[in-house]
Tab-separated table of C-alpha atoms and ligand atoms in Angstrom:
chain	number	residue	atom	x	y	z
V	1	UNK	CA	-32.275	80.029	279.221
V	2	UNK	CA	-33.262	80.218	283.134
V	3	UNK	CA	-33.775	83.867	282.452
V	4	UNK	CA	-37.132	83.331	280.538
V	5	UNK	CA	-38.040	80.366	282.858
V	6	UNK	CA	-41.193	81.486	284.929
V	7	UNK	CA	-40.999	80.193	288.390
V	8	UNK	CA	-44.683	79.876	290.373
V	9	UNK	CA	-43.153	82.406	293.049
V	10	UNK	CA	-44.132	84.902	290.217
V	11	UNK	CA	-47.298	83.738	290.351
V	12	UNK	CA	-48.664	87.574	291.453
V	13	UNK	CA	-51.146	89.977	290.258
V	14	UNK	CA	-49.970	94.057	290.519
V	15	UNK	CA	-52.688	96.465	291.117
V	16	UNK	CA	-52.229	100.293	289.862
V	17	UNK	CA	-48.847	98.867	288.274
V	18	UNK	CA	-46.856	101.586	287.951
V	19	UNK	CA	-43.236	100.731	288.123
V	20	UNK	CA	-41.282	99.764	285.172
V	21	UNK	CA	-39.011	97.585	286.793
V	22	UNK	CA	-40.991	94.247	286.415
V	23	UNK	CA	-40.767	91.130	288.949
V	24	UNK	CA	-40.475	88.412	286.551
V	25	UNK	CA	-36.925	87.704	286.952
V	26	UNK	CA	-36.328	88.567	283.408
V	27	UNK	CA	-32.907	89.130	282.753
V	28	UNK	CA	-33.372	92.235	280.134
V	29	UNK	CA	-36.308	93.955	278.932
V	30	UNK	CA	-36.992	94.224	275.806
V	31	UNK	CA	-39.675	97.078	275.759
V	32	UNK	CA	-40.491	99.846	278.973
V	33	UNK	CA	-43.178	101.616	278.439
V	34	UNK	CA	-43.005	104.357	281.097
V	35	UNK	CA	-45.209	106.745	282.238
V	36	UNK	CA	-47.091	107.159	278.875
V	37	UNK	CA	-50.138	109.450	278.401
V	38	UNK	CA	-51.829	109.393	274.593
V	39	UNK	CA	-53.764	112.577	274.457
V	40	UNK	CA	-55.386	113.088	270.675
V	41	UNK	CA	-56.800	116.297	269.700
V	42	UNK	CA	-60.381	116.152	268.115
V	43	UNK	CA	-63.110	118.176	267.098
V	44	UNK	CA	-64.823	118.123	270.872
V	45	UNK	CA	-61.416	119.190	272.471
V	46	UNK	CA	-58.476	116.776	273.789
V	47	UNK	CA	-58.922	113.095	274.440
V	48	UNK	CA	-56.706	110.883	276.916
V	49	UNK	CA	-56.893	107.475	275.969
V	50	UNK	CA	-53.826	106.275	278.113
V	51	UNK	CA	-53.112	107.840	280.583
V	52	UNK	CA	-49.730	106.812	283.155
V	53	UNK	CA	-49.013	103.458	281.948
V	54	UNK	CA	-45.899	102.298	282.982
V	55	UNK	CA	-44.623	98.296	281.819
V	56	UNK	CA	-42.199	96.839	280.974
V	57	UNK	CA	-41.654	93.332	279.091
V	58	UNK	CA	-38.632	91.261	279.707
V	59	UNK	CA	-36.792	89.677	276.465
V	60	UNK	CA	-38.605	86.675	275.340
V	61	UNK	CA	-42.005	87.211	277.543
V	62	UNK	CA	-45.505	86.890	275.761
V	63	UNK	CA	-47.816	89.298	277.251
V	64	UNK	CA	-51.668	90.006	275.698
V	65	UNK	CA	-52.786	93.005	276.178
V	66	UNK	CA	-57.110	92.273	277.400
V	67	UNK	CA	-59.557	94.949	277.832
V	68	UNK	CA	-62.884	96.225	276.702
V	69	UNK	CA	-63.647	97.870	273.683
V	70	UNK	CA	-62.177	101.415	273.065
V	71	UNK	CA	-60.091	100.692	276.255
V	72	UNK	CA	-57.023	101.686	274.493
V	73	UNK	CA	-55.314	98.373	273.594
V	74	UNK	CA	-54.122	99.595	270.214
V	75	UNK	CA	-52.881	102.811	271.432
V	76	UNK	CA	-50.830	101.582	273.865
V	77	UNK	CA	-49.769	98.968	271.084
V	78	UNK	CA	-49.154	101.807	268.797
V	79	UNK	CA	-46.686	103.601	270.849
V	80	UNK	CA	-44.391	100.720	270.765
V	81	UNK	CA	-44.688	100.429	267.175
V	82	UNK	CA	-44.201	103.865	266.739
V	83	UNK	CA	-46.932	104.772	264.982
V	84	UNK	CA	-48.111	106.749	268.386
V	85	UNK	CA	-45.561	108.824	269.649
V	86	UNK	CA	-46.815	109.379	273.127
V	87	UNK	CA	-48.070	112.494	274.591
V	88	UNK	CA	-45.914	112.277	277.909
V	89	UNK	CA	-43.658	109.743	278.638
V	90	UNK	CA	-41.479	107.337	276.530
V	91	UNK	CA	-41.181	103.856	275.000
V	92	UNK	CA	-37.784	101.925	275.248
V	93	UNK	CA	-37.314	98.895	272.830
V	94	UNK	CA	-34.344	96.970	272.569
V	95	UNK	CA	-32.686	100.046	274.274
V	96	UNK	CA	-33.448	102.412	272.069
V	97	UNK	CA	-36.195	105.302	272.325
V	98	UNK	CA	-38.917	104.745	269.954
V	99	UNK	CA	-39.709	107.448	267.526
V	100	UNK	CA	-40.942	105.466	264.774
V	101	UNK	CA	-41.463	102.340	263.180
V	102	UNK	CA	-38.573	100.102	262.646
V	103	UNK	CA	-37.761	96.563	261.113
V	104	UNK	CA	-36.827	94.974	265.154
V	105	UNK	CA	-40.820	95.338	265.569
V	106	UNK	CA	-42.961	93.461	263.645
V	107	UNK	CA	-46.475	94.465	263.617
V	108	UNK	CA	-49.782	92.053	262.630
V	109	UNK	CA	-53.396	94.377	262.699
V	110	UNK	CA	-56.163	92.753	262.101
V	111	UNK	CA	-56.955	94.601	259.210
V	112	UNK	CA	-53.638	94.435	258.047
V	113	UNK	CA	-53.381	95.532	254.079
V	114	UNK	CA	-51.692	93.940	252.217
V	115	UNK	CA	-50.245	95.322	249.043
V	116	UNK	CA	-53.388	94.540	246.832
V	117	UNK	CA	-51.322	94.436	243.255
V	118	UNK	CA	-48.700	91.909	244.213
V	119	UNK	CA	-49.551	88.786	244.631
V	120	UNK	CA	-49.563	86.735	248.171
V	121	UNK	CA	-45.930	85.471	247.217
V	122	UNK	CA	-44.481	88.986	246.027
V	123	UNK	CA	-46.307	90.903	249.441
V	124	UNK	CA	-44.064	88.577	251.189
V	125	UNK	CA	-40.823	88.456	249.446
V	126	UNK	CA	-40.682	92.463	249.042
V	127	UNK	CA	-41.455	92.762	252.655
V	128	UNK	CA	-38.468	90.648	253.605
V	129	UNK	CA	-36.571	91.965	250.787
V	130	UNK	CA	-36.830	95.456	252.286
V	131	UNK	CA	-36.299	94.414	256.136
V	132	UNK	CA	-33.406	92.047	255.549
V	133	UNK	CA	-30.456	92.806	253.970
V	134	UNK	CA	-27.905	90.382	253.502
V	135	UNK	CA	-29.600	87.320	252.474
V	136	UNK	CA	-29.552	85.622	248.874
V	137	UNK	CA	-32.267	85.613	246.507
V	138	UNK	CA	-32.752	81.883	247.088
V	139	UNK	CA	-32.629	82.108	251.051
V	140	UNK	CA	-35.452	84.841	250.559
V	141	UNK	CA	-37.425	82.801	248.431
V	142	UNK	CA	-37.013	79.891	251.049
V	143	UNK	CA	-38.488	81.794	253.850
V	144	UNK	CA	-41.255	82.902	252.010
V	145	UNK	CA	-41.607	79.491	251.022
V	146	UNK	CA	-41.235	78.375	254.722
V	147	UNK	CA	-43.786	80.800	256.252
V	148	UNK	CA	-46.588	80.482	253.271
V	149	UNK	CA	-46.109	76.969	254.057
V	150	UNK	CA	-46.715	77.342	257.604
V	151	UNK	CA	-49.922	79.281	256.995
V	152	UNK	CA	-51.183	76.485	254.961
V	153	UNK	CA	-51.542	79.376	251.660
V	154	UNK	CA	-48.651	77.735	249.945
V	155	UNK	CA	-50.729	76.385	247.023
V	156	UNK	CA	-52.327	80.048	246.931
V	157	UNK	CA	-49.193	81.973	246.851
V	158	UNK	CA	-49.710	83.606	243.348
V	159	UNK	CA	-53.214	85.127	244.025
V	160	UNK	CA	-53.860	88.907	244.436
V	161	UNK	CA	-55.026	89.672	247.876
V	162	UNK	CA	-58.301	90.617	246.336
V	163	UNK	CA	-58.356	87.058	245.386
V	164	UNK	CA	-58.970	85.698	249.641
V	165	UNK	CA	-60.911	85.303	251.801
V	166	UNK	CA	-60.806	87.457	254.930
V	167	UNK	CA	-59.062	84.619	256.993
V	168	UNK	CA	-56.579	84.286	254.217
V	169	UNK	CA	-55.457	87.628	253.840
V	170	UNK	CA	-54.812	87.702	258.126
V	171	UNK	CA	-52.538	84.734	257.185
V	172	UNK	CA	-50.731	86.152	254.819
V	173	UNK	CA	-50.183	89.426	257.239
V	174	UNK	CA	-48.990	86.756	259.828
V	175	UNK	CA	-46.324	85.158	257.436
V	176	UNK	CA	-44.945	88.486	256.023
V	177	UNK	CA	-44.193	89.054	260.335
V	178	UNK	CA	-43.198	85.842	260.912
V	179	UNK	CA	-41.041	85.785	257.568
V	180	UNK	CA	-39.248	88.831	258.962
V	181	UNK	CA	-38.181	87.327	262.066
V	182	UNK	CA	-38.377	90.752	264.292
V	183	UNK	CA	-36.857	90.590	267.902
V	184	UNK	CA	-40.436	92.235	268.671
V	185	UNK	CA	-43.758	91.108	267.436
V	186	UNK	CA	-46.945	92.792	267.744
V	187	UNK	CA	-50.019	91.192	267.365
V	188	UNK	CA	-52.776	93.349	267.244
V	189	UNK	CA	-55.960	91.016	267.391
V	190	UNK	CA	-54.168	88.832	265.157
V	191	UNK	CA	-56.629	85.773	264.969
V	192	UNK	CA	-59.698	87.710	265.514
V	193	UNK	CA	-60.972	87.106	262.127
V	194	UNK	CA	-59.823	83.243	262.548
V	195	UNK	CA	-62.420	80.573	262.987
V	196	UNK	CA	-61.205	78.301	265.875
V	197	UNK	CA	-59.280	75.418	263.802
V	198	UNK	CA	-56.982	77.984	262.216
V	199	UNK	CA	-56.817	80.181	265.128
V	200	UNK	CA	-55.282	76.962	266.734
V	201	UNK	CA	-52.733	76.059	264.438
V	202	UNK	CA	-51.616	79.367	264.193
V	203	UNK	CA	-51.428	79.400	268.134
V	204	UNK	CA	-49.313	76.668	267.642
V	205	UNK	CA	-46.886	77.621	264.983
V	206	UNK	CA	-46.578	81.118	266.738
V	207	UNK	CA	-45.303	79.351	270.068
V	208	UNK	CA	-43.009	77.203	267.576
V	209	UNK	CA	-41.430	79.835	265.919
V	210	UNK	CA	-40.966	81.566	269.339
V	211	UNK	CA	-38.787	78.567	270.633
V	212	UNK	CA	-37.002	77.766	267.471
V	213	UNK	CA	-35.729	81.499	268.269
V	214	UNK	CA	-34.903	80.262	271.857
V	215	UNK	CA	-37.630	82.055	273.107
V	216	UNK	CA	-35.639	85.403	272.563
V	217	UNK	CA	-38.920	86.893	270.618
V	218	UNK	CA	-40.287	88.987	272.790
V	219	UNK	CA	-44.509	88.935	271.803
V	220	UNK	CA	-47.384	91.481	273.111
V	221	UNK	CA	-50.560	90.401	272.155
V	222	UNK	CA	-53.769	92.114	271.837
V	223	UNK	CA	-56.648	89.845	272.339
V	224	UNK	CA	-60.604	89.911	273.813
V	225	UNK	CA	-59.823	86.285	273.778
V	226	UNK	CA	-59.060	85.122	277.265
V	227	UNK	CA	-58.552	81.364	276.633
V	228	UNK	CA	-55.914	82.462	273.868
V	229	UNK	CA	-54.694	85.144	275.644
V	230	UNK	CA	-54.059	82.500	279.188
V	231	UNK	CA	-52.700	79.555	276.431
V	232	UNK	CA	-50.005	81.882	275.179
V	233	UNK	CA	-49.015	84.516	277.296
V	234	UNK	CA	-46.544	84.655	280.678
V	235	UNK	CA	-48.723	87.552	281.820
V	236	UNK	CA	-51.365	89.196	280.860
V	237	UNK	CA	-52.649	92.942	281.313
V	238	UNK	CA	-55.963	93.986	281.880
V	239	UNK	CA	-56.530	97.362	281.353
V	240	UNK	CA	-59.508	100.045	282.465
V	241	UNK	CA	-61.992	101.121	280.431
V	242	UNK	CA	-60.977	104.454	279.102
V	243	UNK	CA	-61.393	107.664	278.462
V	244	UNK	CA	-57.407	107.683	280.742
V	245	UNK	CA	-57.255	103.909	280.917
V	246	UNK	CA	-54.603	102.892	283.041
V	247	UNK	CA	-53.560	99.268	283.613
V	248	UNK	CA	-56.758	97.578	286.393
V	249	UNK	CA	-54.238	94.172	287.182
V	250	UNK	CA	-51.612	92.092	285.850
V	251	UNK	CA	-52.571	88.242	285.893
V	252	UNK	CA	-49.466	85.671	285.800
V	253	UNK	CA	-49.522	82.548	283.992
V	254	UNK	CA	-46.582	80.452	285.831
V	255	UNK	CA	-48.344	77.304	283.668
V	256	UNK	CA	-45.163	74.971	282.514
V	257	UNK	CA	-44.780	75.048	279.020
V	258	UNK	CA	-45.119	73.482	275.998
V	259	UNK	CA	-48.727	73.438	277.237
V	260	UNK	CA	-51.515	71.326	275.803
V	261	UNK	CA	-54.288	73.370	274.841
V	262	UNK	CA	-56.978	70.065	275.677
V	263	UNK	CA	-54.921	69.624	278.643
V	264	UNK	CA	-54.751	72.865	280.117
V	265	UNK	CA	-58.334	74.071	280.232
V	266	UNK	CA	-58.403	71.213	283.344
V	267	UNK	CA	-55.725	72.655	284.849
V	268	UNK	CA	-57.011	74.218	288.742
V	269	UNK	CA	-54.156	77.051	287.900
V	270	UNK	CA	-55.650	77.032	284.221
V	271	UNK	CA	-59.481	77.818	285.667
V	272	UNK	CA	-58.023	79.925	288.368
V	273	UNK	CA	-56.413	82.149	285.969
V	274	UNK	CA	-59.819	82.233	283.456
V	275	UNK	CA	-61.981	83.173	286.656
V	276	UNK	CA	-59.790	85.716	287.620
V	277	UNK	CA	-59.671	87.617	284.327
V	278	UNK	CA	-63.405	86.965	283.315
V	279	UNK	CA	-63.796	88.718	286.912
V	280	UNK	CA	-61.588	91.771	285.781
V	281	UNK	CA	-63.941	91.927	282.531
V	282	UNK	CA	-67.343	91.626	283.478
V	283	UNK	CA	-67.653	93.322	286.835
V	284	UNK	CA	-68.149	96.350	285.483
V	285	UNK	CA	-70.770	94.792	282.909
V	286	UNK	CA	-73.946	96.667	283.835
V	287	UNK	CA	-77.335	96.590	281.434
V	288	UNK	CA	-75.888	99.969	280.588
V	289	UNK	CA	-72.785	98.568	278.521
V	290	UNK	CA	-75.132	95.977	276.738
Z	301	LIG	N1	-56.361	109.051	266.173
Z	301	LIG	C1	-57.285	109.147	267.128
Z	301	LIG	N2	-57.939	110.312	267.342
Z	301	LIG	C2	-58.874	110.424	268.309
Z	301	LIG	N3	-59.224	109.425	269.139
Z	301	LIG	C3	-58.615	108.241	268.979
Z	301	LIG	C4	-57.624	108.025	267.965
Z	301	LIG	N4	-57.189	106.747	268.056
Z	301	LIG	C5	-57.881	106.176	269.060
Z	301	LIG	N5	-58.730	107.081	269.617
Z	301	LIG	C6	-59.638	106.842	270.750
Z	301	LIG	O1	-58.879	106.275	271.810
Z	301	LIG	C7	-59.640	105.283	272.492
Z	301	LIG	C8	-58.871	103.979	272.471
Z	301	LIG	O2	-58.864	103.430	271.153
Z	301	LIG	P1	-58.107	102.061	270.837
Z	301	LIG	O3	-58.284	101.775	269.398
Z	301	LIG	O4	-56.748	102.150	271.369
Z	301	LIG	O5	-58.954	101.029	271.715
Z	301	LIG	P2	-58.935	99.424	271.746
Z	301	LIG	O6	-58.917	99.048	273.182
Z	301	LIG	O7	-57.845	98.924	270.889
Z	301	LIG	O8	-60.336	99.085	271.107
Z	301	LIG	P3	-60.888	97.749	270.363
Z	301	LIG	O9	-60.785	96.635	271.333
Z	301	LIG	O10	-62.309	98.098	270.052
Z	301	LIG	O11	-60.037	97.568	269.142
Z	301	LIG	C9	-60.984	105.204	271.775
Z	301	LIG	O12	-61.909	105.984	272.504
Z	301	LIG	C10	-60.708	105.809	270.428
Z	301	LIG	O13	-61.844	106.437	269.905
């Protein structure tokens, strides 16, 4: 589809982004965040986490969401899954004004719990079992079979969480999403926990799965991870430190895809692109923040 194709004219970084309307020649968005403010109350008065962030991610696009700790990542994360309902402003996915959680957004933490008195197998198949109606019993039990497979757990599918390790468990989180085949994922420091082999191989089955679906699944990623967050993404979003973190830049990544992840990192647009964002993170490093 040309209208996920990024061309290297987008290849443009936004300061003080604040239009919804984005220039990535995407043909539909499939979330607008606009104008949102996250306020929480708490003991010492009212905090503003977010404060005015307007953005808006076309159908198909894989943004990460980069930022220092505490920045407000998983706010702004949380008010497209609806678990935040914002303080001003409004969230638009897949047309619709979010007001809560729903099955078209799939959502990976990285403390994700799983259900801890099923085993691996059953935290799947109820979870697909309760977002997907119409399928039979034996198509159900395929694609749990498909995506415990894919996480390489397959041969550990009738544990108890309890049972894991803390690597295995994030898999299993990532198949139950990937097993429910949401038009939206969210990815919440998904790989954190990951040491690099399996942080790869999940890198890669996530971009498979994303163009077995035609690159229609529309990803936002939050990562402190800038290689992974440049290997995957079309753009990526650095954000402000907070208290009222706002978005600092938006870094494209016109680099052609499939990409190579040995190949890449000798890519001039590649180490362009790392500079750039390292720049965003640590100029504000002082001996204060360490
Ligand atoms: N429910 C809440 N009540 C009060 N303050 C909150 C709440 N949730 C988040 N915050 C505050 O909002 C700010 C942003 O938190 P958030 O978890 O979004 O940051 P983050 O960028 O995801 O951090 P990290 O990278 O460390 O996960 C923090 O100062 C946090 O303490």
């Amino acid at each position: 589809m040309s209208a996920i194709s990024l061309s290297p004219e987008n290849h443009t970084e936004t300061f003080h982004h604040h239009h919804a309307a984005p220039a990535n020649g995407y043909a539909t968005n499939s979330i607008e965040i606009n104008d949102v403010s996250v306020r929480f109350k708490t003991p010492k008065g009212v905090f503003t986490a977010v404060k005015d962030i307007s953005l808006a991610v076309g159908r198909g696009e894989i943004v990460s969401l980069i930022g220092h700790s505490g920045c407000g990542k998983s706010t702004l994360m949380n008010t497209i899954s609806g678990m935040v309902k914002p303080s001003s402003g409004s969230v638009i996915a897949n047309g619709n004004l979010v007001t809560k959680p729903g099955p078209d957004r799939g959502i990976v933490f990285q403390n994700y719990s799983l259900l801890p008195w099923l085993s691996v197998y059953q935290n799947i198949y109820q979870a697909i079992d309760a977002a997907i109606h119409g399928k039979t019993a034996t198509e159900k039990k395929a694609l749990v079979e498909n995506n415990l497979k894919m996480v390489k757990l397959w041969e550990h599918k009738d544990k108890l969480p309890g049972q894991l390790s803390g690597g295995m468990k994030q898999r299993v989180a990532i198949a139950r999403a990937f097993a429910i085949n949401p038009s939206i994922l969210l990815l919440d420091e998904p790989f954190g926990a990951l040491d690099a082999l399996t942080k790869s191989n999940l890198h890669v089955e996530l971009l498979k799965l994303w163009n077995l679906d035609n690159r229609e699944k529309t990803i936002v990623m939050v990562t402190h991870d800038i290689e992974e967050a440049i290997f995957l993404s079309d753009r990526v979003v650095v954000m402000n430190d907070g208290p009222a973190a706002s978005i600092k830049a938006i870094v494209d990544v016109p680099l052609p895809r499939p990409r190579n992840k040995k190949e890449i990192v000798h890519d001039p647009v590649y180490m362009g692109i790392h500079d750039k964002l390292l720049g965003f993170l640590v100029d504000k490093l002082s001996i204060n923040d360490l």
